[in-house]
CSV table of C-alpha atoms (C1' of nucleotides) and ligand atoms in Angstrom, one decimal:
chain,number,residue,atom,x,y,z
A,24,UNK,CA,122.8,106.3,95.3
A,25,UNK,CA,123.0,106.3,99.2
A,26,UNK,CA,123.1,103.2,101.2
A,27,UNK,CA,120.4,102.7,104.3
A,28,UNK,CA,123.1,104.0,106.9
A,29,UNK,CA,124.2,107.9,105.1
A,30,UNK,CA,120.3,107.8,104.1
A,31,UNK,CA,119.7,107.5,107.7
A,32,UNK,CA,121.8,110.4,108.8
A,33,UNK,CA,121.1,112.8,106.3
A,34,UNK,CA,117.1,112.2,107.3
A,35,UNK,CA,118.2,111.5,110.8
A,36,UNK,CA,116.2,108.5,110.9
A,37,UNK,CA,117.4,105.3,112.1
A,38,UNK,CA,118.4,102.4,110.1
A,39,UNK,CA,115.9,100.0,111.7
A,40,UNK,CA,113.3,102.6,111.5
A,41,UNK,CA,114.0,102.7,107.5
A,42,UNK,CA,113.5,99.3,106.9
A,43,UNK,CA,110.1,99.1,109.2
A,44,UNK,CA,109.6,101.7,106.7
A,45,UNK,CA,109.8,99.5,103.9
A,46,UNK,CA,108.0,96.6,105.5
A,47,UNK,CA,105.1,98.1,106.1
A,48,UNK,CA,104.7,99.8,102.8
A,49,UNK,CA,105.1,103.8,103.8
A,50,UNK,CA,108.6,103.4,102.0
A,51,UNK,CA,109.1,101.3,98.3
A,52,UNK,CA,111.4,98.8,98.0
A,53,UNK,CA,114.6,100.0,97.7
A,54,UNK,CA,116.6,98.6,94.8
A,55,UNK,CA,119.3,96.3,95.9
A,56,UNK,CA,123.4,96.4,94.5
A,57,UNK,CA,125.0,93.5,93.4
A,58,UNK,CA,125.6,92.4,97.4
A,59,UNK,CA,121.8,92.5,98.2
A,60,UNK,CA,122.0,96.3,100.0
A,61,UNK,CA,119.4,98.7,99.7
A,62,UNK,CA,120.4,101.8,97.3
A,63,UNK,CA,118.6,105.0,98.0
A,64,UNK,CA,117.9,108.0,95.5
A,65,UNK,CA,117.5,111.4,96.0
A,66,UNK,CA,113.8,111.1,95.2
A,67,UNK,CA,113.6,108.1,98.2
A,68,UNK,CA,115.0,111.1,100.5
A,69,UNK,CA,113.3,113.3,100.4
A,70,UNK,CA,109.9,110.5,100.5
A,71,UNK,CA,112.0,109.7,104.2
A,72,UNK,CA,112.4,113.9,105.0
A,73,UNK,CA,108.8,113.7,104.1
A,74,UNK,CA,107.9,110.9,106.4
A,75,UNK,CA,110.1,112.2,109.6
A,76,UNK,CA,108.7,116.0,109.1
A,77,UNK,CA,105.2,114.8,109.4
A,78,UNK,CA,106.2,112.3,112.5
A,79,UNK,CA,107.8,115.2,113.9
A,80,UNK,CA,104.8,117.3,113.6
A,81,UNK,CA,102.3,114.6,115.5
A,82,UNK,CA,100.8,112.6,112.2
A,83,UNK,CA,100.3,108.9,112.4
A,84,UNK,CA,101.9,106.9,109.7
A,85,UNK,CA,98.3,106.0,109.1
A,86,UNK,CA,97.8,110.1,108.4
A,87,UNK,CA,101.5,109.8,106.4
A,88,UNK,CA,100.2,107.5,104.2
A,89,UNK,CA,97.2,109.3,103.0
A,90,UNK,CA,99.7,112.4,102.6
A,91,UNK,CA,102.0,110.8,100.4
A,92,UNK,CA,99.7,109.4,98.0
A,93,UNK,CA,97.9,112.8,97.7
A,94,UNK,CA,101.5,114.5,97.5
A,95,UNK,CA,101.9,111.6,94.7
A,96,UNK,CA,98.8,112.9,92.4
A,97,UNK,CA,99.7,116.6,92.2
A,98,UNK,CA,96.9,117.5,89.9
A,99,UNK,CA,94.2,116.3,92.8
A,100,UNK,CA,92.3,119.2,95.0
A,101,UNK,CA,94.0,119.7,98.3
A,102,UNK,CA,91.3,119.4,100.2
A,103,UNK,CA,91.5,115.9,101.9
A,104,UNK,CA,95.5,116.9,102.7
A,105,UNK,CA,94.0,120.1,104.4
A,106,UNK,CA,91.8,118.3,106.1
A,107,UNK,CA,94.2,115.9,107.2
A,108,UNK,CA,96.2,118.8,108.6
A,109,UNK,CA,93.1,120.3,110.1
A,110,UNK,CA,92.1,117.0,112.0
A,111,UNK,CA,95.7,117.3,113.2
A,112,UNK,CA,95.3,120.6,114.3
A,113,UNK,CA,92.1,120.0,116.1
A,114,UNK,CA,94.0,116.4,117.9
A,115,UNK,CA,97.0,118.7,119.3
A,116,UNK,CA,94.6,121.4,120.8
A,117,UNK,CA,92.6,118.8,122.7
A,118,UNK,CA,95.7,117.1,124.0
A,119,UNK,CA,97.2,121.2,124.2
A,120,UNK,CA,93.7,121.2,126.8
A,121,UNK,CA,94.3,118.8,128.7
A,122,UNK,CA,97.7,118.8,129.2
A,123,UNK,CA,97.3,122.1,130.5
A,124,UNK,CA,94.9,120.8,132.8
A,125,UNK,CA,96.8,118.4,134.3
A,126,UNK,CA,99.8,120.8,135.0
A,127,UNK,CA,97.6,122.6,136.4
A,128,UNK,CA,97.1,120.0,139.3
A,129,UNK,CA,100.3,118.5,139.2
A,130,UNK,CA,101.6,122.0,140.7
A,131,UNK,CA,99.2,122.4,142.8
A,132,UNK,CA,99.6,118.6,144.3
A,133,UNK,CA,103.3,119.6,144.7
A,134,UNK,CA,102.8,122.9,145.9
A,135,UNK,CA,100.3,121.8,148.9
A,136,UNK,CA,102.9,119.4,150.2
A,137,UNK,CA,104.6,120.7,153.2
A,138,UNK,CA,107.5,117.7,152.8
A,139,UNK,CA,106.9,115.4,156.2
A,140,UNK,CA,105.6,111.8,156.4
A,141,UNK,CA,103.4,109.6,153.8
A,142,UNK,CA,100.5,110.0,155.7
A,143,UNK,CA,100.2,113.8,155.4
A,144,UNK,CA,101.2,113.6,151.8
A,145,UNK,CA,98.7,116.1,149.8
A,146,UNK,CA,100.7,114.6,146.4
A,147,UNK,CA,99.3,110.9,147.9
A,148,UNK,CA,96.1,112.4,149.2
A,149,UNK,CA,95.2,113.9,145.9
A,150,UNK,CA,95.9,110.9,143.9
A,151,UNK,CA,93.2,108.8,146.2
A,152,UNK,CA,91.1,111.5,145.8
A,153,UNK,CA,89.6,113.1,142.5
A,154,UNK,CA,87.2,115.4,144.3
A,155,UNK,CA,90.2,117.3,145.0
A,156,UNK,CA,90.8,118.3,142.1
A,157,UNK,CA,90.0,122.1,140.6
A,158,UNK,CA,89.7,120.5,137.4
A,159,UNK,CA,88.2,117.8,134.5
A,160,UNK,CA,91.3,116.5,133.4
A,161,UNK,CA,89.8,112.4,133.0
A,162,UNK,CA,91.1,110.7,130.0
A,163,UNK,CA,88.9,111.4,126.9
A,164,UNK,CA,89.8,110.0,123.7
A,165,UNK,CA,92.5,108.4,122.4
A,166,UNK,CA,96.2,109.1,123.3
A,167,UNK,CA,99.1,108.5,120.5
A,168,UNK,CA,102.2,109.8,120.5
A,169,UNK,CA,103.4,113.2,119.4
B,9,UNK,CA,82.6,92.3,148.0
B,10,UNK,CA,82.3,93.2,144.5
B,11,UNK,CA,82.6,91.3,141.2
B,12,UNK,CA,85.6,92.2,138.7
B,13,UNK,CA,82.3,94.1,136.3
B,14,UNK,CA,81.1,96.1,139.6
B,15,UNK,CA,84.6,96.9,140.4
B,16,UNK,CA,84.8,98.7,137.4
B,17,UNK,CA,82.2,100.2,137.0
B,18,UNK,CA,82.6,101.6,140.3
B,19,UNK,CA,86.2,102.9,139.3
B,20,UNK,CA,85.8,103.5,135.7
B,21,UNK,CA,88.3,101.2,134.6
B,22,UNK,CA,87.2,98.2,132.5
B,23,UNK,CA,87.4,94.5,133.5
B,24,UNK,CA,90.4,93.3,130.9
B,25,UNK,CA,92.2,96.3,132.2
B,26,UNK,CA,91.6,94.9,135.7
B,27,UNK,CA,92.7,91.6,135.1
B,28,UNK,CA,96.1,93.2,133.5
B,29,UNK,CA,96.8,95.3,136.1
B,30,UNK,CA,96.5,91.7,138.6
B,31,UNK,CA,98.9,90.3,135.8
B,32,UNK,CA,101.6,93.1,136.1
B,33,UNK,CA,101.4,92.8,139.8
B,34,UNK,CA,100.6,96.5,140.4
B,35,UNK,CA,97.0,95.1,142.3
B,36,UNK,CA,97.2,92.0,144.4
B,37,UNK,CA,95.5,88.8,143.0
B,38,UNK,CA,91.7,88.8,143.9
B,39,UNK,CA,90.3,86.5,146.2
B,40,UNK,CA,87.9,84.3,144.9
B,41,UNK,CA,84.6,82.8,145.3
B,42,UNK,CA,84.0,79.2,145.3
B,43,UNK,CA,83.4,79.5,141.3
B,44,UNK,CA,86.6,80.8,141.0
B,45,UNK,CA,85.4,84.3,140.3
B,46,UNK,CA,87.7,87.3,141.8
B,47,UNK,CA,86.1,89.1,144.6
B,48,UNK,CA,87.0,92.7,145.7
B,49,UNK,CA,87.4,94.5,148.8
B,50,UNK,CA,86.5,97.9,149.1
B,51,UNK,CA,90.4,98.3,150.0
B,52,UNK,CA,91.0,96.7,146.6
B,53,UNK,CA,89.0,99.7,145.0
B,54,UNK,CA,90.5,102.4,146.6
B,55,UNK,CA,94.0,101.2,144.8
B,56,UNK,CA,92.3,100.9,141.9
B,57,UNK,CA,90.7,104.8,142.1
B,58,UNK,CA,94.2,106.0,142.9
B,59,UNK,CA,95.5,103.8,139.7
B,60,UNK,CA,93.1,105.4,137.4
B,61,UNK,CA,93.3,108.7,138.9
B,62,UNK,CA,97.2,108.6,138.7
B,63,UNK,CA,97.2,107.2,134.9
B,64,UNK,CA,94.6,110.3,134.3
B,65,UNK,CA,97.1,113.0,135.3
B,66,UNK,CA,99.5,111.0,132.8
B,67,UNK,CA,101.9,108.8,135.4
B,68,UNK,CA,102.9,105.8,134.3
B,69,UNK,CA,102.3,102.3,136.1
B,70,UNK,CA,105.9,101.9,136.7
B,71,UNK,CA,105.5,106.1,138.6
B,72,UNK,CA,101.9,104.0,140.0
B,73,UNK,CA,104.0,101.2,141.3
B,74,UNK,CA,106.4,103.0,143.2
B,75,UNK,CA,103.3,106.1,144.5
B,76,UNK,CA,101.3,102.6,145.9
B,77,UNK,CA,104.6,101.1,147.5
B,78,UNK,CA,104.9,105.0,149.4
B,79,UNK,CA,101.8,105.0,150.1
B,80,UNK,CA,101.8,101.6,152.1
B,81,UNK,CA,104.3,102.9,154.3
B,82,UNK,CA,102.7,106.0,155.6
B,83,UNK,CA,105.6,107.1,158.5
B,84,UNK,CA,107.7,107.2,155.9
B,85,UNK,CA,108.6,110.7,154.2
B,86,UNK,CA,106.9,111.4,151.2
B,87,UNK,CA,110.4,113.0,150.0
B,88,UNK,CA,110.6,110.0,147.2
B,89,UNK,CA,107.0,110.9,146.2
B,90,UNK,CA,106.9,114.3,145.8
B,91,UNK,CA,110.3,113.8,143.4
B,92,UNK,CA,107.9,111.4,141.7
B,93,UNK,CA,105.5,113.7,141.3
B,94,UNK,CA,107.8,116.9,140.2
B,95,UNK,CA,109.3,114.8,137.8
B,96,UNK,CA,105.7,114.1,136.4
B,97,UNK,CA,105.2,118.1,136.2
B,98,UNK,CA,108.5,118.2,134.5
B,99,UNK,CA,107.4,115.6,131.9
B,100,UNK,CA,104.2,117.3,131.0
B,101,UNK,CA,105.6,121.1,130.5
B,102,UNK,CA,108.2,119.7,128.4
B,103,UNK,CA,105.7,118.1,126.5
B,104,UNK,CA,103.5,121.3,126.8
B,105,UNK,CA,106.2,123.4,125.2
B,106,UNK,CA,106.3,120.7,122.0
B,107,UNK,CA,102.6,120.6,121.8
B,108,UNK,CA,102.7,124.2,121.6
B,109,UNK,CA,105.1,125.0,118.5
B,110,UNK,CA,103.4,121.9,116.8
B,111,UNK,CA,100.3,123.8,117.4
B,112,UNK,CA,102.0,127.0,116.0
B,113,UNK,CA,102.9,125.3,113.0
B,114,UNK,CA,100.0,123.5,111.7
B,115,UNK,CA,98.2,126.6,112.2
B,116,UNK,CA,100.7,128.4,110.0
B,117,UNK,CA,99.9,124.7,107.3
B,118,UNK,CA,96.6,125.4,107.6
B,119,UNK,CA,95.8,129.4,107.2
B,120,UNK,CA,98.8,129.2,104.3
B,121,UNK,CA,96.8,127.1,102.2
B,122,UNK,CA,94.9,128.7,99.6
B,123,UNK,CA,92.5,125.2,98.7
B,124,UNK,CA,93.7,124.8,95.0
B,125,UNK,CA,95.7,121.6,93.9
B,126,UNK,CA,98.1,119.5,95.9
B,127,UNK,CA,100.9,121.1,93.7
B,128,UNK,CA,100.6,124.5,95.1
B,129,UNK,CA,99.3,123.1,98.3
B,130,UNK,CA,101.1,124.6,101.7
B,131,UNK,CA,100.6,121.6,104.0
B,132,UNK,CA,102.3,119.2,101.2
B,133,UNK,CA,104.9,121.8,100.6
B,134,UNK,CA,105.6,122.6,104.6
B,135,UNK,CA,105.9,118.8,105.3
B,136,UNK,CA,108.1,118.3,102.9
B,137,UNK,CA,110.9,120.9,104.2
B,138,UNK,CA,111.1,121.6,107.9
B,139,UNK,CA,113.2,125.1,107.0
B,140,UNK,CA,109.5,126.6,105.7
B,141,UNK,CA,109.0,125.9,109.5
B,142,UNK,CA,109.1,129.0,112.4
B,143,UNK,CA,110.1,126.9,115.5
B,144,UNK,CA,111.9,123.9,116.2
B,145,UNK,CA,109.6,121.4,117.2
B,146,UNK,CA,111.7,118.1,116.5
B,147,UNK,CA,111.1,115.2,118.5
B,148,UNK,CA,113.2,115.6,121.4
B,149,UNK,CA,112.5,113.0,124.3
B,150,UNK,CA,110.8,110.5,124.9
B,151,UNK,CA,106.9,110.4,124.0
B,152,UNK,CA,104.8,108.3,126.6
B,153,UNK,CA,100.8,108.7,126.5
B,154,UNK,CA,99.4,111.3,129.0
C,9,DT,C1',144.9,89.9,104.3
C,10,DT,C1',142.7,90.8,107.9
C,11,DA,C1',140.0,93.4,110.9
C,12,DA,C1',136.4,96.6,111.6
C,13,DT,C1',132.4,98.3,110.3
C,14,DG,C1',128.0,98.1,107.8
C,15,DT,C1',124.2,95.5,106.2
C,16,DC,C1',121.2,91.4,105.8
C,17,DT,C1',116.9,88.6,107.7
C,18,DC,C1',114.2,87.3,111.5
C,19,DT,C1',112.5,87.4,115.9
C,20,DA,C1',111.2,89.4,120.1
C,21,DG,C1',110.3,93.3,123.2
C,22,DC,C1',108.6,98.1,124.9
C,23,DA,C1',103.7,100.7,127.1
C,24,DA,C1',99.3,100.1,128.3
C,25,DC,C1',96.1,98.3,127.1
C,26,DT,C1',92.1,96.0,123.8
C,27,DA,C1',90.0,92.2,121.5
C,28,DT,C1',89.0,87.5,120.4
C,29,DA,C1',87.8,82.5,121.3
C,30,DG,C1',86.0,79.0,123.8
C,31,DC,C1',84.9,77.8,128.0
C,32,DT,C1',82.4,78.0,133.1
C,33,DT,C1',79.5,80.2,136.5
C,34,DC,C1',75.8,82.9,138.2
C,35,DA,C1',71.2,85.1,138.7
C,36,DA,C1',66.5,85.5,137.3
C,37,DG,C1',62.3,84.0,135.0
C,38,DG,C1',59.1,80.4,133.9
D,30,DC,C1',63.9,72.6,138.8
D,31,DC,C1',65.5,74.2,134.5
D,32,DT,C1',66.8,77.1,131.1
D,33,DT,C1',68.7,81.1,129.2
D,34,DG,C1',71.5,85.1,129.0
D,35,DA,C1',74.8,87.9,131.1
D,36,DA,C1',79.0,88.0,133.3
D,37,DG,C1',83.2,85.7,134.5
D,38,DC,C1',87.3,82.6,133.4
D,39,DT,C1',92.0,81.6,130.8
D,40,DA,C1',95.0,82.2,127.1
D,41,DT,C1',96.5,84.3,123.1
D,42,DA,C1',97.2,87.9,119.7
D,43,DG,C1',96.7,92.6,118.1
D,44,DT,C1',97.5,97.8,118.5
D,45,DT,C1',101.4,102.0,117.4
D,46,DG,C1',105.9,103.1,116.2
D,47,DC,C1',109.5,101.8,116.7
D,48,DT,C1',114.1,99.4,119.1
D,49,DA,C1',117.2,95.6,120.2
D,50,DG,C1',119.2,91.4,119.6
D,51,DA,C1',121.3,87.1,117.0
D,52,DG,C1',123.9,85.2,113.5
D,53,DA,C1',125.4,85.6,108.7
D,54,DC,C1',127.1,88.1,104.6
D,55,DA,C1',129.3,92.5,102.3
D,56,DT,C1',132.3,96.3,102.1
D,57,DT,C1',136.1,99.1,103.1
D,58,DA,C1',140.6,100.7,105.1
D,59,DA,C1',145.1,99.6,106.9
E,18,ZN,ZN1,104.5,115.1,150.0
E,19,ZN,ZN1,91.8,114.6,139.6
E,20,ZN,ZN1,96.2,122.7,100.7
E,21,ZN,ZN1,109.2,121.7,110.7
DNA sequence: TTAATGTCTCTAGCAACTATAGCTTCAAGG
DNA sequence: CCTTGAAGCTATAGTTGCTAGAGACATTAA
């Protein structure tokens, strides 16, 4: 049985982070010793390595959730976790797109600036200025994290 | 002089989003009319163009903040915003090079998976142990929008 | 035994909005 | 002139995924 801080380290997940965990349902309820601390079991790491593999990899804790409960009913068609994955997929090559899109103008706003005053400023003229722009980069859809 | 709605729909930025941006201070409060509605200059929608256009190539407000209080100052050299803007460029080719071995490896999930139960299912399995991974794609930095 | 560390709960804060509620003001039609 | 509906107002709370504090209790090593 580990408690919440060598759980913590040997996931390399924060202590707070383990009990937001818990409060909003993604981790049980730990059992508690004598002293009212949370005891961990091997079985509760690896649901943690779990959890901080798929953050890692760009899923929402909404998309976590679904994945754990599937991963919980092993007898169950993969499908809806492969879809899951797929829709994943599909989020990080549209963000992939558009990222690219905005290096793309970020280093050309950088390159076109000879360095003097404010007022010749390509970086400041191009940011006023979306018609000089070589590409669509405009917000699309939604932005988490990742 | 425009209304708040026209404003926006004029810059593509919605009318809450207006208001917060007056809140935060990053555009000047509105004059009003004598029904205490905020009124806008075309001045006032020029800022807000270079606000939205800035947030689109992924700066934050608190980058926005400091690009506008440059750009009022126009003899001054545009040294500060060109750092600004490098360290923008910076920020999205890091998070390029994430996006791209998260990309990597859900493709590697995905093709893996033969479709049969969530016991022999690849995603599951990957998720659950990062050394079935290629690349290192752990969360390094920090992970604003963009 | 005492001091240092670890853990407990609860609350608030971060970015950058978005949504809701309950009101007032405005513009157009009858 | 009056009514109706859209648009505007303020203020507050919710979103995502944590992170940071306060103040109290538990555990462990010297
Ligand atoms: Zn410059
Ligand atoms: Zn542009
Ligand atoms: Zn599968
Ligand atoms: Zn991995």
């Amino acid at each position: 049985m580990l408690t919440i801080g060598k759980l913590g380290a040997q996931a390399g997940v924060k202590v707070p982070t383990i009990r937001y965990y818990e409060q909003i349902g993604i981790l049980p309820e730990a059992e508690r010793s004598a002293g009212n601390q949370r005891l961990y079991s091997r079985k509760a790491l690896e649901r943690l390595a779990f959890i901080r593999h798929a953050r890692d990899l760009g899923f929402t804790l909404e998309a976590i959730r679904d994945l754990l409960s599937l991963s919980d009913n092993p007898d169950q068609s993969c499908a809806a976790a492969d879809a899951i994955a797929k829709a994943q997929l599909a989020e990080v090559e549209s963000r992939l797109a558009r990222l690219t899109a905005l290096k793309a103008e970020l280093e050309r706003m950088v390159v076109q600036c000879a360095g003097g005053r404010i007022a010749d400023c390509r970086v400041i003229e191009v940011l006023g200025d979306h018609s000089l722009c070589t590409t669509d980069h405009r917000h699309p859809e939604s932005e988490a994290s990742a």
